[in-house]
PDB file of C-alpha atoms in Angstrom:
ATOM      1  CA  MET A 130      63.303 110.326   4.674  1.00 33.00           C
ATOM      2  CA  VAL A 131      61.948 113.854   4.788  1.00 36.00           C
ATOM      3  CA  ARG A 132      60.917 114.832   1.289  1.00 37.00           C
ATOM      4  CA  ALA A 133      62.193 118.389   1.430  1.00 40.00           C
ATOM      5  CA  LEU A 134      65.717 117.302   2.311  1.00 38.00           C
ATOM      6  CA  LEU A 135      65.807 115.700  -1.116  1.00 33.00           C
ATOM      7  CA  VAL A 136      64.109 118.619  -2.807  1.00 37.00           C
ATOM      8  CA  SER A 137      66.516 121.049  -1.184  1.00 37.00           C
ATOM      9  CA  ALA A 138      69.434 119.274  -2.789  1.00 32.00           C
ATOM     10  CA  LEU A 139      68.162 120.391  -6.174  1.00 30.00           C
ATOM     11  CA  VAL A 140      67.840 124.061  -5.307  1.00 35.00           C
ATOM     12  CA  LEU A 141      70.963 126.068  -5.934  1.00 30.00           C
ATOM     13  CA  PHE A 142      70.504 128.714  -3.288  1.00 32.00           C
ATOM     14  CA  GLY A 143      68.944 126.765  -0.504  1.00 35.00           C
ATOM     15  CA  LEU A 144      65.626 126.592   1.232  1.00 39.00           C
ATOM     16  CA  PHE A 145      64.079 129.277   3.357  1.00 36.00           C
ATOM     17  CA  ILE A 146      61.172 128.823   5.650  1.00 32.00           C
ATOM     18  CA  GLY A 147      58.995 131.805   6.272  1.00 30.00           C
ATOM     19  CA  VAL A 148      57.665 132.744   9.572  1.00 29.00           C
ATOM     20  CA  GLY A 149      55.471 135.652   9.493  1.00 28.00           C
ATOM     21  CA  VAL A 150      54.015 138.628  10.954  1.00 24.00           C
ATOM     22  CA  LEU A 151      51.945 137.695  13.962  1.00 24.00           C
ATOM     23  CA  THR A 152      50.000 140.189  15.925  1.00 23.00           C
ATOM     24  CA  PRO A 153      47.709 139.065  18.739  1.00 24.00           C
ATOM     25  CA  LYS A 154      45.101 138.642  16.015  1.00 26.00           C
ATOM     26  CA  ALA A 155      47.349 137.333  13.302  1.00 31.00           C
ATOM     27  CA  ARG A 156      46.406 136.194   9.874  1.00 32.00           C
ATOM     28  CA  GLY A 157      47.906 132.924   8.760  1.00 36.00           C
ATOM     29  CA  LEU A 158      47.568 133.124   5.011  1.00 38.00           C
ATOM     30  CA  ALA A 159      48.247 130.176   2.819  1.00 46.00           C
ATOM     31  CA  ALA A 160      47.466 130.122  -0.878  1.00 43.00           C
ATOM     32  CA  THR A 161      46.542 126.918  -2.626  1.00 38.00           C
ATOM     33  CA  GLY A 162      47.489 126.490  -6.229  1.00 35.00           C
ATOM     34  CA  GLY A 163      45.863 126.075  -9.581  1.00 31.00           C
ATOM     35  CA  SER A 164      42.144 126.541  -9.900  1.00 25.00           C
ATOM     36  CA  GLN A 165      41.670 126.382  -6.147  1.00 28.00           C
ATOM     37  CA  GLY A 166      42.690 130.004  -5.749  1.00 30.00           C
ATOM     38  CA  ALA A 167      43.624 131.309  -2.319  1.00 34.00           C
ATOM     39  CA  GLY A 168      42.817 129.498   0.883  1.00 36.00           C
ATOM     40  CA  VAL A 169      42.926 131.975   3.746  1.00 33.00           C
ATOM     41  CA  ALA A 170      42.943 130.646   7.291  1.00 40.00           C
ATOM     42  CA  GLU A 171      42.747 132.863  10.345  1.00 30.00           C
ATOM     43  CA  ALA A 172      45.359 131.654  12.796  1.00 46.00           C
ATOM     44  CA  SER A 173      44.458 131.643  16.465  1.00 35.00           C
ATOM     45  CA  ALA A 174      46.190 134.336  18.469  1.00 40.00           C
ATOM     46  CA  VAL A 175      49.725 133.630  19.602  1.00 55.00           C
ATOM     47  CA  GLY A 176      49.461 136.597  21.913  1.00 50.00           C
ATOM     48  CA  ALA A 177      52.422 138.573  23.138  1.00 47.00           C
ATOM     49  CA  ASN A 178      53.509 137.273  26.501  1.00 45.00           C
ATOM     50  CA  THR A 179      53.071 140.235  28.812  1.00 36.00           C
ATOM     51  CA  ALA A 180      54.761 138.355  31.632  1.00 35.00           C
ATOM     52  CA  ALA A 181      57.790 137.396  29.568  1.00 37.00           C
ATOM     53  CA  ALA A 182      60.249 138.382  32.265  1.00 31.00           C
ATOM     54  CA  THR A 183      58.907 135.757  34.622  1.00 31.00           C
ATOM     55  CA  GLN A 184      56.970 133.316  32.446  1.00 42.00           C
ATOM     56  CA  SER A 185      58.415 132.786  29.009  1.00 51.00           C
ATOM     57  CA  ALA A 186      57.409 129.829  26.862  1.00 59.00           C
ATOM     58  CA  GLY A 187      59.578 126.918  27.834  1.00 53.00           C
ATOM     59  CA  GLY A 188      61.705 129.218  29.960  1.00 56.00           C
ATOM     60  CA  ALA A 189      63.382 130.437  26.765  1.00 68.00           C
ATOM     61  CA  GLY A 190      64.726 133.907  26.139  1.00 80.00           C
ATOM     62  CA  GLY A 191      64.974 135.995  22.999  1.00 95.00           C
ATOM     63  CA  ASP A 192      62.045 135.894  20.606  1.00 96.00           C
ATOM     64  CA  ALA A 193      60.641 132.786  22.289  1.00 96.00           C
ATOM     65  CA  ALA A 194      59.931 134.864  25.396  1.00 96.00           C
ATOM     66  CA  LEU A 195      57.309 136.756  23.397  1.00 96.00           C
ATOM     67  CA  VAL A 196      55.114 133.675  23.129  1.00 96.00           C
ATOM     68  CA  ASP A 197      52.292 132.988  25.550  1.00 96.00           C
ATOM     69  CA  PRO A 198      53.070 129.529  27.013  1.00 96.00           C
ATOM     70  CA  THR A 199      49.390 128.745  27.477  1.00 96.00           C
ATOM     71  CA  TRP A 200      48.758 129.346  23.779  1.00 96.00           C
ATOM     72  CA  ALA A 201      51.851 127.353  22.846  1.00 97.00           C
ATOM     73  CA  THR A 202      50.892 124.358  24.970  1.00 97.00           C
ATOM     74  CA  ALA A 203      47.367 124.227  23.585  1.00 97.00           C
ATOM     75  CA  SER A 204      48.462 124.803  19.993  1.00 97.00           C
ATOM     76  CA  ALA A 205      51.173 122.162  20.150  1.00 98.00           C
ATOM     77  CA  ALA A 206      48.587 119.640  21.332  1.00 98.00           C
ATOM     78  CA  ARG A 207      46.130 120.587  18.578  1.00 98.00           C
ATOM     79  CA  THR A 208      48.630 120.583  15.722  1.00 98.00           C
ATOM     80  CA  GLY A 209      51.081 117.885  16.772  1.00 98.00           C
ATOM     81  CA  ILE A 210      53.973 120.324  16.352  1.00 98.00           C
ATOM     82  CA  PRO A 211      56.621 119.787  19.053  1.00 98.00           C
ATOM     83  CA  TYR A 212      56.282 122.507  21.684  1.00 98.00           C
ATOM     84  CA  ARG A 213      59.777 123.972  21.390  1.00 98.00           C
ATOM     85  CA  ALA A 214      59.625 124.089  17.598  1.00 98.00           C
ATOM     86  CA  LEU A 215      56.257 125.846  17.719  1.00 98.00           C
ATOM     87  CA  VAL A 216      57.622 128.384  20.185  1.00 97.00           C
ATOM     88  CA  GLY A 217      60.478 129.092  17.770  1.00 97.00           C
ATOM     89  CA  TYR A 218      58.121 129.720  14.855  1.00 97.00           C
ATOM     90  CA  ALA A 219      55.709 131.841  16.856  1.00 97.00           C
ATOM     91  CA  GLY A 220      58.415 133.846  18.588  1.00 95.00           C
ATOM     92  CA  ALA A 221      60.003 134.790  15.297  1.00 93.00           C
ATOM     93  CA  ALA A 222      56.589 135.706  13.921  1.00 92.00           C
ATOM     94  CA  LEU A 223      55.898 138.039  16.811  1.00 93.00           C
ATOM     95  CA  ALA A 224      59.329 139.626  16.468  1.00 92.00           C
ATOM     96  CA  LEU A 225      58.757 140.181  12.758  1.00 92.00           C
ATOM     97  CA  ALA A 226      55.367 141.748  13.418  1.00 94.00           C
ATOM     98  CA  ARG A 227      57.268 144.559  15.093  1.00 94.00           C
ATOM     99  CA  GLU A 228      60.262 144.623  12.773  1.00 96.00           C
ATOM    100  CA  LEU A 229      58.483 144.228   9.421  1.00 96.00           C
ATOM    101  CA  PRO A 230      54.778 144.931   9.973  1.00 95.00           C
ATOM    102  CA  GLN A 231      54.237 145.312   6.226  1.00 96.00           C
ATOM    103  CA  CYS A 232      55.152 141.675   5.568  1.00 96.00           C
ATOM    104  CA  HIS A 233      52.105 139.752   6.821  1.00 91.00           C
ATOM    105  CA  VAL A 234      53.107 136.107   6.926  1.00 78.00           C
ATOM    106  CA  GLY A 235      51.684 133.883   9.655  1.00 87.00           C
ATOM    107  CA  TRP A 236      53.276 131.512  12.142  1.00 95.00           C
ATOM    108  CA  ASN A 237      51.478 128.673  10.416  1.00 95.00           C
ATOM    109  CA  THR A 238      53.399 129.315   7.195  1.00 93.00           C
ATOM    110  CA  LEU A 239      56.667 128.946   9.052  1.00 94.00           C
ATOM    111  CA  ALA A 240      55.393 125.839  10.789  1.00 96.00           C
ATOM    112  CA  ALA A 241      54.348 124.331   7.473  1.00 95.00           C
ATOM    113  CA  LEU A 242      57.792 124.868   6.020  1.00 92.00           C
ATOM    114  CA  GLY A 243      59.372 123.435   9.162  1.00 97.00           C
ATOM    115  CA  SER A 244      57.203 120.366   8.800  1.00 98.00           C
ATOM    116  CA  ILE A 245      58.196 119.787   5.188  1.00 96.00           C
ATOM    117  CA  GLU A 246      61.888 120.572   5.652  1.00 96.00           C
ATOM    118  CA  SER A 247      62.749 118.495   8.700  1.00 97.00           C
ATOM    119  CA  ALA A 248      59.558 117.301  10.398  1.00 98.00           C
ATOM    120  CA  HIS A 249      60.078 120.141  12.884  1.00 98.00           C
ATOM    121  CA  GLY A 250      63.663 119.229  13.605  1.00 98.00           C
ATOM    122  CA  THR A 251      63.020 115.514  14.115  1.00 98.00           C
ATOM    123  CA  HIS A 252      64.567 114.241  10.877  1.00 96.00           C
ATOM    124  CA  ALA A 253      66.833 111.194  11.273  1.00 95.00           C
ATOM    125  CA  GLY A 254      66.303 111.011  15.013  1.00 97.00           C
ATOM    126  CA  SER A 255      67.078 114.631  15.820  1.00 98.00           C
ATOM    127  CA  THR A 256      65.043 116.694  18.255  1.00 98.00           C
ATOM    128  CA  ILE A 257      64.746 120.343  19.214  1.00 98.00           C
ATOM    129  CA  THR A 258      66.115 120.640  22.734  1.00 98.00           C
ATOM    130  CA  ALA A 259      64.847 122.997  25.434  1.00 96.00           C
ATOM    131  CA  ASP A 260      67.353 125.643  24.338  1.00 96.00           C
ATOM    132  CA  GLY A 261      66.112 125.409  20.743  1.00 98.00           C
ATOM    133  CA  ALA A 262      69.061 123.536  19.227  1.00 98.00           C
ATOM    134  CA  ALA A 263      68.706 120.618  16.834  1.00 98.00           C
ATOM    135  CA  SER A 264      70.396 117.621  18.448  1.00 98.00           C
ATOM    136  CA  PRO A 265      72.063 115.949  16.738  1.00 98.00           C
ATOM    137  CA  ALA A 266      72.613 118.603  14.100  1.00 97.00           C
ATOM    138  CA  ILE A 267      70.590 118.233  10.897  1.00 98.00           C
ATOM    139  CA  TYR A 268      72.311 118.108   7.498  1.00 96.00           C
ATOM    140  CA  GLY A 269      70.924 117.588   4.020  1.00 94.00           C
ATOM    141  CA  PRO A 270      72.656 115.416   1.413  1.00 91.00           C
ATOM    142  CA  ALA A 271      75.969 116.580  -0.020  1.00 86.00           C
ATOM    143  CA  LEU A 272      75.539 118.783  -3.085  1.00 89.00           C
ATOM    144  CA  ASP A 273      78.718 117.582  -4.706  1.00 83.00           C
ATOM    145  CA  GLY A 274      77.350 116.530  -8.100  1.00 86.00           C
ATOM    146  CA  SER A 275      77.586 112.816  -7.390  1.00 86.00           C
ATOM    147  CA  LYS A 276      73.885 112.287  -6.692  1.00 86.00           C
ATOM    148  CA  TYR A 277      72.404 115.784  -6.565  1.00 85.00           C
ATOM    149  CA  ALA A 278      73.151 119.027  -8.369  1.00 86.00           C
ATOM    150  CA  ALA A 279      76.569 120.389  -7.447  1.00 90.00           C
ATOM    151  CA  VAL A 280      76.805 123.470  -5.240  1.00 92.00           C
ATOM    152  CA  SER A 281      80.366 124.610  -4.684  1.00 94.00           C
ATOM    153  CA  ASP A 282      81.623 124.872  -1.135  1.00 92.00           C
ATOM    154  CA  THR A 283      81.180 128.343   0.352  1.00 94.00           C
ATOM    155  CA  ASP A 284      81.982 127.852   4.037  1.00 94.00           C
ATOM    156  CA  GLY A 285      84.959 125.489   4.171  1.00 93.00           C
ATOM    157  CA  GLY A 286      82.755 123.117   6.121  1.00 93.00           C
ATOM    158  CA  ALA A 287      82.242 125.568   8.991  1.00 94.00           C
ATOM    159  CA  LEU A 288      78.442 125.295   8.900  1.00 95.00           C
ATOM    160  CA  ASP A 289      77.755 122.084   7.029  1.00 95.00           C
ATOM    161  CA  GLY A 290      80.670 119.946   8.167  1.00 93.00           C
ATOM    162  CA  THR A 291      82.100 119.300   4.716  1.00 91.00           C
ATOM    163  CA  ALA A 292      84.301 121.184   2.274  1.00 91.00           C
ATOM    164  CA  ASN A 293      83.254 118.868  -0.562  1.00 88.00           C
ATOM    165  CA  GLY A 294      80.404 121.014  -1.842  1.00 90.00           C
ATOM    166  CA  ASP A 295      77.704 122.623   0.235  1.00 93.00           C
ATOM    167  CA  ARG A 296      74.704 120.996   1.890  1.00 95.00           C
ATOM    168  CA  ALA A 297      71.648 122.391   3.616  1.00 96.00           C
ATOM    169  CA  VAL A 298      71.781 122.708   7.389  1.00 97.00           C
ATOM    170  CA  GLY A 299      69.424 122.951  10.332  1.00 98.00           C
ATOM    171  CA  PRO A 300      65.717 122.414  10.886  1.00 98.00           C
ATOM    172  CA  LEU A 301      64.893 124.982   8.205  1.00 97.00           C
ATOM    173  CA  GLN A 302      67.543 123.737   5.754  1.00 96.00           C
ATOM    174  CA  PHE A 303      69.672 126.740   4.823  1.00 96.00           C
ATOM    175  CA  ILE A 304      72.486 126.484   2.292  1.00 95.00           C
ATOM    176  CA  PRO A 305      75.618 127.962   3.961  1.00 97.00           C
ATOM    177  CA  SER A 306      75.975 130.818   1.481  1.00 95.00           C
ATOM    178  CA  THR A 307      72.406 131.872   2.170  1.00 95.00           C
ATOM    179  CA  TRP A 308      72.896 131.673   5.905  1.00 97.00           C
ATOM    180  CA  MET A 309      75.936 133.929   5.565  1.00 96.00           C
ATOM    181  CA  ARG A 310      73.619 136.593   4.152  1.00 96.00           C
ATOM    182  CA  TRP A 311      70.451 136.024   6.156  1.00 96.00           C
ATOM    183  CA  GLY A 312      71.664 134.442   9.380  1.00 97.00           C
ATOM    184  CA  ALA A 313      69.986 135.904  12.471  1.00 97.00           C
ATOM    185  CA  ASP A 314      70.174 135.742  16.252  1.00 98.00           C
ATOM    186  CA  GLY A 315      66.640 134.996  17.348  1.00 97.00           C
ATOM    187  CA  ASN A 316      67.477 133.745  20.836  1.00 97.00           C
ATOM    188  CA  GLY A 317      69.655 136.715  21.749  1.00 97.00           C
ATOM    189  CA  ASP A 318      72.792 134.781  22.666  1.00 97.00           C
ATOM    190  CA  GLY A 319      75.026 136.742  20.293  1.00 97.00           C
ATOM    191  CA  VAL A 320      75.448 133.825  17.869  1.00 97.00           C
ATOM    192  CA  SER A 321      73.705 133.173  14.552  1.00 98.00           C
ATOM    193  CA  ASP A 322      73.236 129.407  14.338  1.00 98.00           C
ATOM    194  CA  PRO A 323      71.218 127.693  11.576  1.00 98.00           C
ATOM    195  CA  GLN A 324      70.796 124.657  13.838  1.00 98.00           C
ATOM    196  CA  GLN A 325      68.959 126.781  16.430  1.00 98.00           C
ATOM    197  CA  ILE A 326      65.214 127.060  15.822  1.00 98.00           C
ATOM    198  CA  ASP A 327      64.815 130.680  16.978  1.00 98.00           C
ATOM    199  CA  ASP A 328      67.734 131.877  14.860  1.00 98.00           C
ATOM    200  CA  ALA A 329      66.665 129.910  11.807  1.00 98.00           C
ATOM    201  CA  SER A 330      63.029 131.005  12.069  1.00 97.00           C
ATOM    202  CA  LEU A 331      63.902 134.687  12.299  1.00 96.00           C
ATOM    203  CA  ALA A 332      66.346 134.444   9.395  1.00 93.00           C
ATOM    204  CA  ALA A 333      63.820 132.623   7.263  1.00 91.00           C
ATOM    205  CA  GLY A 334      61.130 135.146   8.021  1.00 93.00           C
ATOM    206  CA  ARG A 335      63.353 138.012   7.007  1.00 95.00           C
ATOM    207  CA  TYR A 336      64.152 136.236   3.765  1.00 92.00           C
ATOM    208  CA  LEU A 337      60.514 135.664   2.881  1.00 95.00           C
ATOM    209  CA  CYS A 338      59.597 139.196   3.850  1.00 95.00           C
ATOM    210  CA  SER A 339      62.292 140.510   1.518  1.00 95.00           C
ATOM    211  CA  CYS A 340      60.169 139.179  -1.324  1.00 95.00           C
ATOM    212  CA  GLY A 341      57.269 141.482  -0.470  1.00 93.00           C
ATOM    213  CA  ASP A 342      53.899 141.526   1.249  1.00 95.00           C
ATOM    214  CA  LEU A 343      52.493 138.051   1.924  1.00 94.00           C
ATOM    215  CA  SER A 344      48.979 139.191   2.842  1.00 94.00           C
ATOM    216  CA  GLY A 345      47.558 138.198  -0.550  1.00 94.00           C
ATOM    217  CA  ALA A 346      47.635 134.900  -2.396  1.00 94.00           C
ATOM    218  CA  ALA A 347      49.937 136.115  -5.164  1.00 95.00           C
ATOM    219  CA  GLY A 348      52.459 137.630  -2.778  1.00 96.00           C
ATOM    220  CA  TRP A 349      52.373 134.590  -0.506  1.00 96.00           C
ATOM    221  CA  ARG A 350      53.001 132.202  -3.369  1.00 96.00           C
ATOM    222  CA  ALA A 351      55.769 134.352  -4.801  1.00 96.00           C
ATOM    223  CA  SER A 352      57.632 134.389  -1.500  1.00 96.00           C
ATOM    224  CA  VAL A 353      57.338 130.660  -0.894  1.00 95.00           C
ATOM    225  CA  PHE A 354      58.296 130.002  -4.519  1.00 96.00           C
ATOM    226  CA  ALA A 355      61.421 132.114  -3.972  1.00 94.00           C
ATOM    227  CA  TYR A 356      62.190 129.780  -1.104  1.00 91.00           C
ATOM    228  CA  ASN A 357      61.926 126.732  -3.360  1.00 92.00           C
ATOM    229  CA  HIS A 358      61.302 126.995  -7.094  1.00 92.00           C
ATOM    230  CA  VAL A 359      58.772 124.151  -7.281  1.00 94.00           C
ATOM    231  CA  GLU A 360      55.061 124.884  -7.607  1.00 96.00           C
ATOM    232  CA  SER A 361      54.040 121.572  -6.042  1.00 96.00           C
ATOM    233  CA  TYR A 362      56.167 122.484  -3.036  1.00 95.00           C
ATOM    234  CA  VAL A 363      54.316 125.791  -2.699  1.00 96.00           C
ATOM    235  CA  ASP A 364      51.024 123.908  -2.837  1.00 97.00           C
ATOM    236  CA  ALA A 365      52.190 121.493  -0.133  1.00 97.00           C
ATOM    237  CA  VAL A 366      53.217 124.370   2.122  1.00 95.00           C
ATOM    238  CA  ALA A 367      49.833 126.028   1.572  1.00 96.00           C
ATOM    239  CA  GLU A 368      47.902 122.890   2.450  1.00 97.00           C
ATOM    240  CA  THR A 369      49.931 122.309   5.597  1.00 97.00           C
ATOM    241  CA  ALA A 370      49.752 125.936   6.717  1.00 96.00           C
ATOM    242  CA  ASN A 371      45.988 126.004   6.336  1.00 96.00           C
ATOM    243  CA  ARG A 372      45.672 122.737   8.232  1.00 97.00           C
ATOM    244  CA  TYR A 373      47.653 124.115  11.158  1.00 97.00           C
ATOM    245  CA  ALA A 374      45.629 127.313  11.227  1.00 96.00           C
ATOM    246  CA  ALA A 375      42.374 125.353  11.186  1.00 96.00           C
ATOM    247  CA  ALA A 376      43.540 123.099  14.014  1.00 97.00           C
ATOM    248  CA  VAL A 377      44.407 126.047  16.235  1.00 95.00           C
ATOM    249  CA  GLY A 378      41.520 128.233  15.185  1.00 84.00           C
TER     250      GLY A 378
END
């Protein structure tokens, strides 16, 4: 059982994974907690794919087409992150570098949150398909008050498949009401789908960036804490993000 699927059931406004601002020399900043201070890891370059029209990562369009497939292949091997999930994180990061250059959150932060939330879309036998969709769809436990804190239904089951309270959805575990506000179309197909890794990554990045500049330890921790109000969760994200950056760098 993925730990964060249980944690997410206790958070009233859902979980949000932050992808960040990647430039070809991007900083992947993760801040460890307590007396350890800030642990800053320089993430290896994702690199904008200058041949995106003919050679996009995984043949994908939208934000994923920004990612250099050579970098993605090597980085997936070094980190153990499934290739298509990594492309989703990195593509959203590159898109956000243009859209919100003041934000400064690295691809490795998004990847760390994806790891904790759904094991990169592999929870309960799911996988991220070539088109970026979680198959089968990923759902957290029902937040109906029977086992976890109650969250009233906000979508009539349209996103989470149940009208008996809300539950988190997709590889980045969005509560439906939060998706309604932050949902994004990262793959450019005209649909905002929380089960699609490009869409979910872009939406999550925008959410984290709304909390401020993540280039320093305090700002980074504040944004991830806004995602999930548990300090130990923030520490776990920091450790994982730094590990990914070190593996690639």
